[in-house]
XYZ file of C-alpha atoms in Angstrom:
270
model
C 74.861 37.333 51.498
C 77.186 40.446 51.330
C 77.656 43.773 51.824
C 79.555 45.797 49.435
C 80.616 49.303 49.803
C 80.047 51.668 46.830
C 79.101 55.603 45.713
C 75.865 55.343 47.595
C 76.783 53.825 50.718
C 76.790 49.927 52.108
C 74.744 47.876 49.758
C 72.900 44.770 50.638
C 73.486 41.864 48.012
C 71.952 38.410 48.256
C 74.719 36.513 46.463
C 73.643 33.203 45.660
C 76.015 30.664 43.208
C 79.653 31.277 41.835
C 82.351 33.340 40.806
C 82.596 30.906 37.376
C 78.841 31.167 36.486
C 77.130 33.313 34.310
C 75.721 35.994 36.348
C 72.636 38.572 36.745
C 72.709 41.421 38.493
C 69.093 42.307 40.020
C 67.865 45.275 40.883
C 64.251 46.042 42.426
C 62.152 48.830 41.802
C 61.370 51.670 44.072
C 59.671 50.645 47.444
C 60.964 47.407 47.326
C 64.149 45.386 48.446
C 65.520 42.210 46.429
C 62.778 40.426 47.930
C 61.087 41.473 45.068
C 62.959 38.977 42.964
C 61.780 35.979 45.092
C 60.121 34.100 42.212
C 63.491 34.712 39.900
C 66.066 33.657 41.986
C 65.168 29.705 42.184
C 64.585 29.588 38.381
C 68.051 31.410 37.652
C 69.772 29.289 39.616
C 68.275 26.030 38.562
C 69.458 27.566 35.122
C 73.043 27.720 36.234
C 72.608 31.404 36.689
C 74.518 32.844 39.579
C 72.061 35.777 41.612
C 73.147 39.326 42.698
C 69.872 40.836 43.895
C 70.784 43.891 45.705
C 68.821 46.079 48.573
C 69.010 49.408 46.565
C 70.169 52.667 48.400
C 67.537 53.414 51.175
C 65.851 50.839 50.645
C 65.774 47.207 53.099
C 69.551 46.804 54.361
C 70.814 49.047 52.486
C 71.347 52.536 54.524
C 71.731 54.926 50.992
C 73.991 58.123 51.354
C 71.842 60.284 53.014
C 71.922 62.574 50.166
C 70.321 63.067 46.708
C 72.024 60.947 44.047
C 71.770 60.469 40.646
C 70.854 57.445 38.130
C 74.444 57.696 36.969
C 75.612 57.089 40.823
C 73.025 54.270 40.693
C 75.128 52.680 37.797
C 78.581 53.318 39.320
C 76.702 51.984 42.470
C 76.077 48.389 40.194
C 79.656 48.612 38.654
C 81.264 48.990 41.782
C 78.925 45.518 43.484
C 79.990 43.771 39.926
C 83.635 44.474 40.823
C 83.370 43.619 44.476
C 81.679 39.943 43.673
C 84.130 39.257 41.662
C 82.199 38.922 38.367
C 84.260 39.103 35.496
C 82.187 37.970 32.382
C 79.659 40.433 31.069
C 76.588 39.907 33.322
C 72.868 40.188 32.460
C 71.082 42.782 34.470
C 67.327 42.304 35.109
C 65.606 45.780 36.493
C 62.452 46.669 37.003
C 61.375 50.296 36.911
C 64.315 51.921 38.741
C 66.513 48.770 37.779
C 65.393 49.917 34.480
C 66.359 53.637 34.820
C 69.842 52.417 35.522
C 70.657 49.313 33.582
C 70.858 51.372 30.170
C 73.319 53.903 32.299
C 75.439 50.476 32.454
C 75.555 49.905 29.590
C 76.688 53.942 29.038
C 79.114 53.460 31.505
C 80.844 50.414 31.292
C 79.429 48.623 27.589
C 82.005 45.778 28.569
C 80.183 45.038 31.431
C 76.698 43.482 30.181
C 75.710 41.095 27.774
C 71.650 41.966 28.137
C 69.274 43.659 30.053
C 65.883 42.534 30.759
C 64.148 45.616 31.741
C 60.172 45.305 33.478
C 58.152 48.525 34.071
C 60.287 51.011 33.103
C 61.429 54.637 30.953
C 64.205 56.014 29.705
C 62.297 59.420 29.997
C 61.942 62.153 32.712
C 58.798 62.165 34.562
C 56.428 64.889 32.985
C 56.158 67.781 35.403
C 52.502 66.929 36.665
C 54.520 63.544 37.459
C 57.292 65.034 39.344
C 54.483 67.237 41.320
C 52.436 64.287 42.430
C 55.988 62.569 43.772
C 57.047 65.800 45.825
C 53.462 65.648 47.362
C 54.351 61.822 47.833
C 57.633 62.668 49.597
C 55.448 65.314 51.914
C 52.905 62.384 52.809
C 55.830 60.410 53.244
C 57.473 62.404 56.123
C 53.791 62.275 57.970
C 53.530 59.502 59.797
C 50.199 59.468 60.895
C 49.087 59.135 57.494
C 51.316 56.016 56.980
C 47.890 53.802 56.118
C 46.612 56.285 53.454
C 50.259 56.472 52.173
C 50.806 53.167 51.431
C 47.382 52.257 50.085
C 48.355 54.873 47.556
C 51.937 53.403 47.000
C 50.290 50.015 46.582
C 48.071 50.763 44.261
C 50.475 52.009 41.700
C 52.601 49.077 42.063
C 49.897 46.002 42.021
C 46.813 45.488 39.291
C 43.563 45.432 41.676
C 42.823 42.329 39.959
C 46.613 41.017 42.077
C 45.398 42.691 45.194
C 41.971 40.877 45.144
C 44.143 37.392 44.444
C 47.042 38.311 46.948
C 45.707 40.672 49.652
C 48.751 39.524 51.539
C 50.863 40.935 48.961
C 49.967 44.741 49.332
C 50.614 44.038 53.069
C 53.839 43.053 52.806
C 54.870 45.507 50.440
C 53.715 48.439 52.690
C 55.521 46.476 56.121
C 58.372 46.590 53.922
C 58.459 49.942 53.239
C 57.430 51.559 56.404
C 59.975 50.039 58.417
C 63.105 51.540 56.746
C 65.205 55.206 57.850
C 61.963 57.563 56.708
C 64.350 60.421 56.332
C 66.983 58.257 53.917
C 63.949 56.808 52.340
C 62.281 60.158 51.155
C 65.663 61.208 49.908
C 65.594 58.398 47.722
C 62.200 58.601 46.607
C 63.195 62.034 45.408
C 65.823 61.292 43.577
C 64.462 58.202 41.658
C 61.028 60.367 41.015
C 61.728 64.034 40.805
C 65.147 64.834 40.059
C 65.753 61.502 37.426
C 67.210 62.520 33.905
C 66.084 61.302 30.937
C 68.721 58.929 28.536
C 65.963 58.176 25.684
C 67.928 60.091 22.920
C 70.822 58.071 24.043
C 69.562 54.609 23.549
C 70.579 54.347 19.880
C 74.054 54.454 21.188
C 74.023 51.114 22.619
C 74.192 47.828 21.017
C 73.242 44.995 23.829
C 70.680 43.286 23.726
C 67.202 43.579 25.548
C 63.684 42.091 26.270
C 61.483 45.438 27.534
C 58.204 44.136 29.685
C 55.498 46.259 30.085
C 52.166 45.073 32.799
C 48.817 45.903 30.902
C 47.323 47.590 34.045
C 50.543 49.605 34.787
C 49.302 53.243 34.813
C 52.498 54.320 36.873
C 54.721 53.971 33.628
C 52.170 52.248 30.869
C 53.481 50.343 27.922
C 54.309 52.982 25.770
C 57.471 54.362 27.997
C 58.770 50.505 26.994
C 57.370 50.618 23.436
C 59.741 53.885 23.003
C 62.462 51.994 24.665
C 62.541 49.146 22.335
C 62.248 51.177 19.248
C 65.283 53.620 20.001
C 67.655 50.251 21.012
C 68.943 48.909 18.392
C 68.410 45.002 19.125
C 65.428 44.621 21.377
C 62.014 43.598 21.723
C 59.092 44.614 23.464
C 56.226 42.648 25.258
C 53.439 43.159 27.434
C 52.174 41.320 30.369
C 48.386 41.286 30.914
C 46.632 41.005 34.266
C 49.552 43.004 35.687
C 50.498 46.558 37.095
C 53.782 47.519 37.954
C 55.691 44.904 39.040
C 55.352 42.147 36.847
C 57.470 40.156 38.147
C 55.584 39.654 41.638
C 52.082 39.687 39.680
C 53.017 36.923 37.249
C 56.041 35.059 38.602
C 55.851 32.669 35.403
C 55.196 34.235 33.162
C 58.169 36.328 33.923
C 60.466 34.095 34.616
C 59.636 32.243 31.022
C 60.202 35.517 29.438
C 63.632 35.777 31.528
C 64.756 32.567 30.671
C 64.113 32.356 27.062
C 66.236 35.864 26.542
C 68.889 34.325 28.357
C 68.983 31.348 26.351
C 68.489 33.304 23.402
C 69.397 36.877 23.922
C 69.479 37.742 19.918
């Protein structure tokens, strides 16, 4: 475990394994911390894969800047942890929805830096402006707290599938404990700036020539399929596939069927 300071603040990183192995870099989506990646991190490791999974600004341990940032902040943010950790191979970031907004930005950034991104539940495109409306009310439900139980209902339910909630009650639960707990006022900000003011990098994509595995959940109706079905046509070496029985966090929903998916890319990224 480590904390590493960077653009946004002091970041939270559960380091597990070695300077000298082959590393990923994990990073959650909104409303969750790198407990998210609880199903991954065994499997990597058992791989030989060493595990960054990060607490992303205002979010868990990690405070955030009290400010409005940017999705290019959020990949100086991952640079900057890379650099601290002492990774110097190219590393393979795994994201899921705002993992996924950044990891591209990476790969704009600092090309050098990755050798693949395996991207769950994600766009490279702006939210539509009904979108951005419905996240501004969220922020404004957000700073109520005596709504706090219809709040997170609402949250959960665009993260998890019903048919996960009816398996894994306990699952939404947590998720909203999670949540509720952290700086409201730090949390909101980050909410915004994920949601609202995020910039869109689609016509960019073509640029970039490392290699990725896009994964969609069938039941995702936060960002459905077709945000990664534009994703995988504008890279030039990836692939996309979808997930059934899962929403928007795949990885949570259908632990092994993710972690196949993850593990077969990273023994055969091309």
């Amino acid at each position: 475990m480590t904390t590493v300071n960077t653009t946004l603040g002091s970041v939270y990183v559960d380091d597990r394994g070695e300077p000298d192995e082959p590393t990923a870099l994990l990073w959650p989506s909104l409303f969750t911390d790198h407990r998210m990646w609880r199903h991954q991190i065994a499997p990597l490791r058992e791989a030989g894969w060493r595990t960054l999974a990060l607490d992303p600004p205002g979010h868990g341990r990690s405070p955030g800047p009290g400010r409005r940032f940017t999705m290019d902040e959020c990949a100086e943010t991952a640079v900057q942890i890379l650099d601290a950790t002492d990774v110097r191979a190219p590393a393979v970031i795994l994201g899921t929805s705002w993992g996924g907004f950044v990891a591209p930005r990476i790969a704009m950034l600092a090309p050098e830096r990755l050798s693949g991104m395996v991207l769950f539940n994600t766009s490279a495109e702006r939210g539509t402006p009904i979108e951005r409306i419905r996240a501004t009310l969220l922020t404004k439900l957000l700073a109520i707290g005596a709504l706090d139980k219809v709040t997170a209902r609402l949250i959960v339910s665009g993260l998890l599938a019903p048919e996960t909630q009816g398996r894994e009650p306990e699952l939404g639960a947590d998720l909203a404990e999670q949540f509720l707990t952290w700086d409201r006022r730090r949390f909101i900000t980050t909410v915004r700036s994920v949601l609202v003011d995020r910039d869109p990098v689609l016509d960019q994509l073509p640029e970039l020539k490392v290699p990725a595995l896009i994964v969609s959940g069938k039941e995702d109706h936060t960002l459905p399929s077709f945000h990664s079905q534009r994703m995988a046509q504008k890279l030039s070496d990836a692939r996309h596939i979808e997930v059934s029985g899962a929403a928007h966090l795949v990885a949570l929903e259908e632990p092994d069927v993710a972690n196949r998916l993850i593990l077969d890319f990273l023994r055969h990224p091309r």
